[in-house]
PDB file of C-alpha atoms in Angstrom:
ATOM      1  CA  MET A   1      52.669 386.238 223.633  1.00 47.00           C
ATOM      2  CA  THR A   2      54.107 382.865 222.966  1.00 46.00           C
ATOM      3  CA  THR A   3      54.554 381.206 219.711  1.00 48.00           C
ATOM      4  CA  GLY A   4      54.790 377.493 218.935  1.00 46.00           C
ATOM      5  CA  VAL A   5      55.254 375.201 216.111  1.00 46.00           C
ATOM      6  CA  ALA A   6      52.336 373.101 215.047  1.00 48.00           C
ATOM      7  CA  GLY A   7      52.599 369.511 216.145  1.00 48.00           C
ATOM      8  CA  SER A   8      54.805 370.352 219.196  1.00 46.00           C
ATOM      9  CA  PHE A   9      54.225 371.440 222.812  1.00 45.00           C
ATOM     10  CA  PRO A  10      53.979 375.207 223.571  1.00 49.00           C
ATOM     11  CA  THR A  11      57.255 376.806 224.295  1.00 50.00           C
ATOM     12  CA  GLY A  12      55.926 378.779 227.253  1.00 48.00           C
ATOM     13  CA  LEU A  13      55.268 375.667 229.391  1.00 47.00           C
ATOM     14  CA  GLY A  14      58.849 375.007 230.163  1.00 49.00           C
ATOM     15  CA  SER A  15      61.791 373.796 228.267  1.00 49.00           C
ATOM     16  CA  THR A  16      61.183 372.344 224.861  1.00 51.00           C
ATOM     17  CA  PRO A  17      61.325 368.526 224.891  1.00 51.00           C
ATOM     18  CA  PRO A  18      64.267 367.165 222.980  1.00 52.00           C
ATOM     19  CA  HIS A  19      62.048 364.827 220.910  1.00 50.00           C
ATOM     20  CA  PRO A  20      58.649 366.293 220.168  1.00 53.00           C
ATOM     21  CA  VAL A  21      55.819 363.646 220.063  1.00 49.00           C
ATOM     22  CA  PRO A  22      53.992 363.746 216.762  1.00 51.00           C
ATOM     23  CA  LEU A  23      50.248 364.225 216.843  1.00 48.00           C
ATOM     24  CA  GLY A  24      49.786 361.257 214.567  1.00 49.00           C
ATOM     25  CA  PHE A  25      50.867 358.954 217.414  1.00 45.00           C
ATOM     26  CA  VAL A  26      48.132 360.339 219.665  1.00 47.00           C
ATOM     27  CA  PHE A  27      45.340 360.254 217.142  1.00 47.00           C
ATOM     28  CA  ARG A  28      46.400 357.016 215.326  1.00 50.00           C
ATOM     29  CA  SER A  29      43.582 354.792 214.136  1.00 50.00           C
ATOM     30  CA  ARG A  30      42.701 351.850 216.397  1.00 52.00           C
ATOM     31  CA  ALA A  31      41.912 349.663 213.394  1.00 49.00           C
ATOM     32  CA  LYS A  32      45.499 349.966 212.240  1.00 50.00           C
ATOM     33  CA  ASP A  33      46.762 348.749 215.656  1.00 52.00           C
ATOM     34  CA  GLU A  34      44.515 345.679 215.601  1.00 51.00           C
ATOM     35  CA  LYS A  35      45.556 344.913 212.027  1.00 49.00           C
ATOM     36  CA  ALA A  36      49.217 345.205 212.949  1.00 50.00           C
ATOM     37  CA  GLN A  37      48.778 342.912 215.966  1.00 52.00           C
ATOM     38  CA  SER A  38      46.980 340.327 213.876  1.00 49.00           C
ATOM     39  CA  ALA A  39      49.748 340.501 211.280  1.00 48.00           C
ATOM     40  CA  SER A  40      52.452 339.980 213.916  1.00 49.00           C
ATOM     41  CA  ALA A  41      50.633 336.985 215.546  1.00 46.00           C
ATOM     42  CA  PRO A  42      52.336 333.592 214.991  1.00 47.00           C
ATOM     43  CA  VAL A  43      50.807 331.513 212.252  1.00 47.00           C
ATOM     44  CA  THR A  44      49.820 328.006 213.349  1.00 47.00           C
ATOM     45  CA  ASP A  45      50.335 324.973 211.169  1.00 46.00           C
ATOM     46  CA  SER A  46      46.937 324.100 209.698  1.00 47.00           C
ATOM     47  CA  THR A  47      48.261 321.049 207.922  1.00 48.00           C
ATOM     48  CA  GLN A  48      48.438 319.018 211.154  1.00 50.00           C
ATOM     49  CA  PRO A  49      45.917 316.164 210.923  1.00 52.00           C
ATOM     50  CA  ARG A  50      43.057 316.407 213.371  1.00 52.00           C
ATOM     51  CA  ASP A  51      41.649 313.444 215.168  1.00 52.00           C
ATOM     52  CA  PRO A  52      38.107 312.697 213.955  1.00 52.00           C
ATOM     53  CA  GLN A  53      36.871 312.491 217.535  1.00 52.00           C
ATOM     54  CA  ALA A  54      38.565 315.721 218.627  1.00 50.00           C
ATOM     55  CA  PRO A  55      36.353 318.839 218.631  1.00 52.00           C
ATOM     56  CA  LYS A  56      37.348 321.694 216.432  1.00 52.00           C
ATOM     57  CA  GLY A  57      39.652 324.286 217.926  1.00 55.00           C
ATOM     58  CA  ARG A  58      41.508 321.757 220.113  1.00 57.00           C
ATOM     59  CA  PRO A  59      44.827 320.034 219.445  1.00 61.00           C
ATOM     60  CA  THR A  60      44.897 316.412 218.348  1.00 65.00           C
ATOM     61  CA  PRO A  61      45.186 314.136 221.424  1.00 59.00           C
ATOM     62  CA  LYS A  62      48.124 311.794 221.742  1.00 67.00           C
ATOM     63  CA  ARG A  63      47.772 308.106 220.890  1.00 71.00           C
ATOM     64  CA  SER A  64      47.943 307.046 224.537  1.00 68.00           C
ATOM     65  CA  VAL A  65      45.242 309.546 225.501  1.00 62.00           C
ATOM     66  CA  ALA A  66      42.976 308.403 222.666  1.00 63.00           C
ATOM     67  CA  GLN A  67      43.463 304.744 223.593  1.00 68.00           C
ATOM     68  CA  SER A  68      42.671 305.434 227.240  1.00 64.00           C
ATOM     69  CA  GLN A  69      39.493 307.254 226.194  1.00 64.00           C
ATOM     70  CA  ARG A  70      38.408 304.353 224.005  1.00 63.00           C
ATOM     71  CA  ARG A  71      39.224 301.915 226.811  1.00 61.00           C
ATOM     72  CA  SER A  72      37.122 303.890 229.253  1.00 54.00           C
ATOM     73  CA  VAL A  73      34.199 303.839 226.811  1.00 46.00           C
ATOM     74  CA  ALA A  74      34.574 300.087 226.345  1.00 51.00           C
ATOM     75  CA  ASN A  75      34.639 299.522 230.121  1.00 56.00           C
ATOM     76  CA  THR A  76      31.484 301.458 230.787  1.00 56.00           C
ATOM     77  CA  PRO A  77      28.938 299.312 232.651  1.00 62.00           C
ATOM     78  CA  LEU A  78      26.254 297.778 230.454  1.00 67.00           C
ATOM     79  CA  THR A  79      22.591 297.721 231.225  1.00 82.00           C
ATOM     80  CA  ARG A  80      20.912 294.432 232.076  1.00 81.00           C
ATOM     81  CA  LYS A  81      19.389 294.213 228.612  1.00 80.00           C
ATOM     82  CA  ASP A  82      22.711 294.808 226.852  1.00 80.00           C
ATOM     83  CA  ALA A  83      24.491 292.317 229.116  1.00 80.00           C
ATOM     84  CA  ALA A  84      21.885 289.624 228.404  1.00 83.00           C
ATOM     85  CA  LYS A  85      22.142 290.311 224.675  1.00 81.00           C
ATOM     86  CA  ARG A  86      25.934 290.010 224.770  1.00 82.00           C
ATOM     87  CA  GLN A  87      25.708 286.748 226.717  1.00 84.00           C
ATOM     88  CA  ARG A  88      23.309 285.298 224.142  1.00 85.00           C
ATOM     89  CA  GLU A  89      25.633 286.298 221.316  1.00 86.00           C
ATOM     90  CA  ASP A  90      28.657 284.790 223.093  1.00 84.00           C
ATOM     91  CA  ARG A  91      26.738 281.581 223.783  1.00 84.00           C
ATOM     92  CA  ARG A  92      25.593 281.363 220.164  1.00 84.00           C
ATOM     93  CA  THR A  93      29.157 281.885 218.934  1.00 85.00           C
ATOM     94  CA  ALA A  94      30.512 279.248 221.316  1.00 81.00           C
ATOM     95  CA  MET A  95      27.872 276.705 220.238  1.00 82.00           C
ATOM     96  CA  ALA A  96      28.611 277.294 216.547  1.00 80.00           C
ATOM     97  CA  ARG A  97      32.329 276.913 217.187  1.00 79.00           C
ATOM     98  CA  GLN A  98      31.691 273.718 219.155  1.00 73.00           C
ATOM     99  CA  ARG A  99      29.549 272.202 216.377  1.00 78.00           C
ATOM    100  CA  GLU A 100      32.285 272.949 213.860  1.00 79.00           C
ATOM    101  CA  ALA A 101      34.856 271.378 216.175  1.00 71.00           C
ATOM    102  CA  LEU A 102      32.711 268.231 216.557  1.00 76.00           C
ATOM    103  CA  ALA A 103      32.477 267.945 212.776  1.00 76.00           C
ATOM    104  CA  LYS A 104      36.201 268.493 212.152  1.00 75.00           C
ATOM    105  CA  GLY A 105      37.698 267.078 215.341  1.00 71.00           C
ATOM    106  CA  ASP A 106      39.327 270.348 216.406  1.00 74.00           C
ATOM    107  CA  GLU A 107      40.638 269.730 219.926  1.00 77.00           C
ATOM    108  CA  ARG A 108      40.579 273.403 220.906  1.00 79.00           C
ATOM    109  CA  TYR A 109      36.789 273.816 220.958  1.00 79.00           C
ATOM    110  CA  LEU A 110      35.582 270.312 221.830  1.00 84.00           C
ATOM    111  CA  PRO A 111      33.402 269.777 224.908  1.00 85.00           C
ATOM    112  CA  ALA A 112      35.206 268.862 228.113  1.00 86.00           C
ATOM    113  CA  ARG A 113      34.165 265.195 227.910  1.00 89.00           C
ATOM    114  CA  ASP A 114      35.822 264.824 224.463  1.00 91.00           C
ATOM    115  CA  LYS A 115      39.070 266.687 225.137  1.00 89.00           C
ATOM    116  CA  GLY A 116      42.458 265.173 225.744  1.00 91.00           C
ATOM    117  CA  PRO A 117      44.723 262.606 224.090  1.00 93.00           C
ATOM    118  CA  VAL A 118      43.211 259.728 226.088  1.00 95.00           C
ATOM    119  CA  ARG A 119      39.670 260.400 224.835  1.00 94.00           C
ATOM    120  CA  ARG A 120      40.950 260.903 221.305  1.00 94.00           C
ATOM    121  CA  PHE A 121      42.730 257.551 221.354  1.00 95.00           C
ATOM    122  CA  ALA A 122      39.578 255.882 222.723  1.00 95.00           C
ATOM    123  CA  ARG A 123      37.534 257.323 219.851  1.00 94.00           C
ATOM    124  CA  ASP A 124      40.076 256.240 217.258  1.00 94.00           C
ATOM    125  CA  PHE A 125      40.252 252.753 218.763  1.00 95.00           C
ATOM    126  CA  VAL A 126      36.477 252.300 218.471  1.00 95.00           C
ATOM    127  CA  ASP A 127      36.232 253.903 215.030  1.00 94.00           C
ATOM    128  CA  SER A 128      38.913 251.627 213.609  1.00 94.00           C
ATOM    129  CA  ARG A 129      36.956 248.437 214.460  1.00 92.00           C
ATOM    130  CA  PHE A 130      33.743 246.720 213.392  1.00 91.00           C
ATOM    131  CA  ASN A 131      31.510 246.799 216.458  1.00 92.00           C
ATOM    132  CA  ILE A 132      28.409 244.646 216.778  1.00 92.00           C
ATOM    133  CA  ALA A 133      26.809 247.210 219.057  1.00 91.00           C
ATOM    134  CA  GLU A 134      26.666 249.831 216.300  1.00 92.00           C
ATOM    135  CA  TYR A 135      24.235 247.599 214.364  1.00 91.00           C
ATOM    136  CA  PHE A 136      21.924 247.232 217.329  1.00 91.00           C
ATOM    137  CA  LEU A 137      19.394 249.795 216.103  1.00 90.00           C
ATOM    138  CA  PRO A 138      18.739 248.291 212.637  1.00 90.00           C
ATOM    139  CA  MET A 139      18.667 244.756 214.125  1.00 92.00           C
ATOM    140  CA  ALA A 140      16.229 245.911 216.793  1.00 91.00           C
ATOM    141  CA  VAL A 141      13.890 247.293 214.118  1.00 92.00           C
ATOM    142  CA  ILE A 142      13.969 243.954 212.226  1.00 91.00           C
ATOM    143  CA  ILE A 143      13.324 241.940 215.381  1.00 92.00           C
ATOM    144  CA  LEU A 144      10.466 244.258 216.365  1.00 91.00           C
ATOM    145  CA  VAL A 145       8.786 243.803 212.973  1.00 91.00           C
ATOM    146  CA  LEU A 146       9.105 239.987 213.208  1.00 89.00           C
ATOM    147  CA  SER A 147       7.631 239.985 216.688  1.00 89.00           C
ATOM    148  CA  MET A 148       4.572 241.907 215.487  1.00 90.00           C
ATOM    149  CA  VAL A 149       3.694 239.290 212.852  1.00 89.00           C
ATOM    150  CA  ARG A 150       1.074 236.926 214.221  1.00 87.00           C
ATOM    151  CA  VAL A 151       2.936 233.803 213.296  1.00 89.00           C
ATOM    152  CA  ALA A 152       4.186 231.675 216.168  1.00 89.00           C
ATOM    153  CA  SER A 153       7.330 230.521 214.393  1.00 89.00           C
ATOM    154  CA  LEU A 154       8.364 234.093 213.473  1.00 88.00           C
ATOM    155  CA  GLN A 155       7.731 235.302 217.002  1.00 89.00           C
ATOM    156  CA  ASN A 156       9.933 232.513 218.357  1.00 91.00           C
ATOM    157  CA  VAL A 157      12.668 233.503 215.883  1.00 91.00           C
ATOM    158  CA  ALA A 158      12.377 237.120 216.965  1.00 91.00           C
ATOM    159  CA  LEU A 159      12.738 236.137 220.627  1.00 91.00           C
ATOM    160  CA  LEU A 160      15.779 233.997 219.832  1.00 93.00           C
ATOM    161  CA  LEU A 161      17.329 236.858 217.832  1.00 93.00           C
ATOM    162  CA  TRP A 162      16.884 239.184 220.796  1.00 93.00           C
ATOM    163  CA  LEU A 163      18.887 236.835 222.986  1.00 94.00           C
ATOM    164  CA  VAL A 164      21.596 236.330 220.364  1.00 94.00           C
ATOM    165  CA  VAL A 165      22.007 240.055 219.723  1.00 93.00           C
ATOM    166  CA  ILE A 166      22.230 240.886 223.433  1.00 94.00           C
ATOM    167  CA  VAL A 167      24.801 238.156 224.082  1.00 96.00           C
ATOM    168  CA  LEU A 168      26.924 239.215 221.098  1.00 95.00           C
ATOM    169  CA  ILE A 169      26.855 242.881 222.128  1.00 95.00           C
ATOM    170  CA  VAL A 170      27.875 242.015 225.697  1.00 95.00           C
ATOM    171  CA  LEU A 171      30.729 239.784 224.554  1.00 96.00           C
ATOM    172  CA  ASP A 172      31.949 242.324 221.988  1.00 95.00           C
ATOM    173  CA  SER A 173      31.820 245.118 224.568  1.00 94.00           C
ATOM    174  CA  VAL A 174      33.789 243.062 227.089  1.00 95.00           C
ATOM    175  CA  VAL A 175      36.503 242.262 224.534  1.00 95.00           C
ATOM    176  CA  THR A 176      36.648 245.858 223.330  1.00 95.00           C
ATOM    177  CA  GLY A 177      36.876 247.230 226.849  1.00 95.00           C
ATOM    178  CA  PHE A 178      39.619 244.788 227.849  1.00 96.00           C
ATOM    179  CA  ARG A 179      41.750 245.544 224.782  1.00 95.00           C
ATOM    180  CA  LEU A 180      41.242 249.276 225.063  1.00 96.00           C
ATOM    181  CA  LYS A 181      42.169 249.303 228.734  1.00 95.00           C
ATOM    182  CA  LYS A 182      45.386 247.457 227.958  1.00 95.00           C
ATOM    183  CA  ARG A 183      46.290 249.796 225.088  1.00 95.00           C
ATOM    184  CA  LEU A 184      45.596 252.864 227.200  1.00 95.00           C
ATOM    185  CA  ALA A 185      47.852 251.588 229.984  1.00 94.00           C
ATOM    186  CA  GLU A 186      50.640 251.067 227.457  1.00 94.00           C
ATOM    187  CA  ARG A 187      50.174 254.338 225.598  1.00 94.00           C
ATOM    188  CA  PHE A 188      49.328 256.694 228.487  1.00 94.00           C
ATOM    189  CA  PRO A 189      50.836 255.303 231.694  1.00 92.00           C
ATOM    190  CA  ASP A 190      50.985 258.715 233.398  1.00 90.00           C
ATOM    191  CA  GLU A 191      47.695 260.160 232.115  1.00 90.00           C
ATOM    192  CA  ARG A 192      44.341 260.095 233.857  1.00 90.00           C
ATOM    193  CA  ARG A 193      42.366 257.281 232.172  1.00 92.00           C
ATOM    194  CA  ARG A 194      39.291 257.124 234.355  1.00 91.00           C
ATOM    195  CA  GLY A 195      36.056 256.889 232.353  1.00 93.00           C
ATOM    196  CA  ALA A 196      37.792 256.411 228.995  1.00 95.00           C
ATOM    197  CA  VAL A 197      36.622 252.787 228.551  1.00 95.00           C
ATOM    198  CA  ALA A 198      32.998 253.621 229.335  1.00 95.00           C
ATOM    199  CA  TYR A 199      33.272 256.618 226.977  1.00 95.00           C
ATOM    200  CA  ALA A 200      34.477 254.321 224.172  1.00 95.00           C
ATOM    201  CA  LEU A 201      31.760 251.693 224.804  1.00 94.00           C
ATOM    202  CA  MET A 202      29.038 254.352 224.644  1.00 94.00           C
ATOM    203  CA  ARG A 203      30.491 255.516 221.338  1.00 95.00           C
ATOM    204  CA  SER A 204      30.455 251.955 220.004  1.00 93.00           C
ATOM    205  CA  LEU A 205      26.659 251.845 220.484  1.00 92.00           C
ATOM    206  CA  GLN A 206      26.224 254.640 217.923  1.00 92.00           C
ATOM    207  CA  MET A 207      26.223 254.147 214.178  1.00 91.00           C
ATOM    208  CA  ARG A 208      29.492 255.280 212.632  1.00 92.00           C
ATOM    209  CA  ARG A 209      28.010 258.081 210.527  1.00 89.00           C
ATOM    210  CA  LEU A 210      26.145 259.507 213.524  1.00 90.00           C
ATOM    211  CA  ARG A 211      29.109 259.673 215.890  1.00 91.00           C
ATOM    212  CA  LEU A 212      30.318 263.002 217.234  1.00 89.00           C
ATOM    213  CA  PRO A 213      33.098 264.021 217.032  1.00 91.00           C
ATOM    214  CA  LYS A 214      33.317 262.640 213.523  1.00 91.00           C
ATOM    215  CA  PRO A 215      35.600 259.607 213.047  1.00 92.00           C
ATOM    216  CA  GLN A 216      39.134 260.609 212.081  1.00 89.00           C
ATOM    217  CA  VAL A 217      40.419 257.116 211.182  1.00 92.00           C
ATOM    218  CA  LYS A 218      39.255 254.491 208.695  1.00 91.00           C
ATOM    219  CA  ARG A 219      38.119 250.988 209.575  1.00 90.00           C
ATOM    220  CA  GLY A 220      41.048 248.633 209.994  1.00 88.00           C
ATOM    221  CA  GLU A 221      43.487 251.524 210.499  1.00 88.00           C
ATOM    222  CA  ARG A 222      45.613 251.122 213.618  1.00 85.00           C
ATOM    223  CA  PRO A 223      45.287 254.193 215.895  1.00 83.00           C
TER     224      PRO A 223
END
């Protein structure tokens, strides 16, 4: 009959182990093991800021990664409706910017026909002078009213005024064009001057307050 000590292996099954295994190790609670593992797990830093677009439970993406994601979203192809809407908005913005440039004389957003130092000098040259052609519209209204009156003498005066006005406008335009062409050749010898004289003469036909771009020089001021 063999005897043994509680909590150790029977003595009759061979030599006694040098270090008996306690029974508590065999029948230890599983909950205690899980709690010990959770206690020994590394604690993560919860104070790290999380990107608003990053889902929970994932690390914050780097700046380069976030920028590439935003760039890919921006480069996504638009539908035909969205593309047409964007084109209308861009066109509306460009037209508003162009109107503001015509009012202020901003060279950056002027139409192509008004851009350049040659066209600017042509505008200033015309705006600094008194041009007979700019009074053509009010004189034409007066002559038209006189011609409608059923008085022979007034109708003859109206016809004579028509001839005088036309001759004066032609002479003034010829003188203006000749002087402007000479000044342009002196001021811009290496620039392209084609069409600048015709551009200035067309501007001289408009009343000063209705000209676009708006005049930037006063009358009598040398450009």
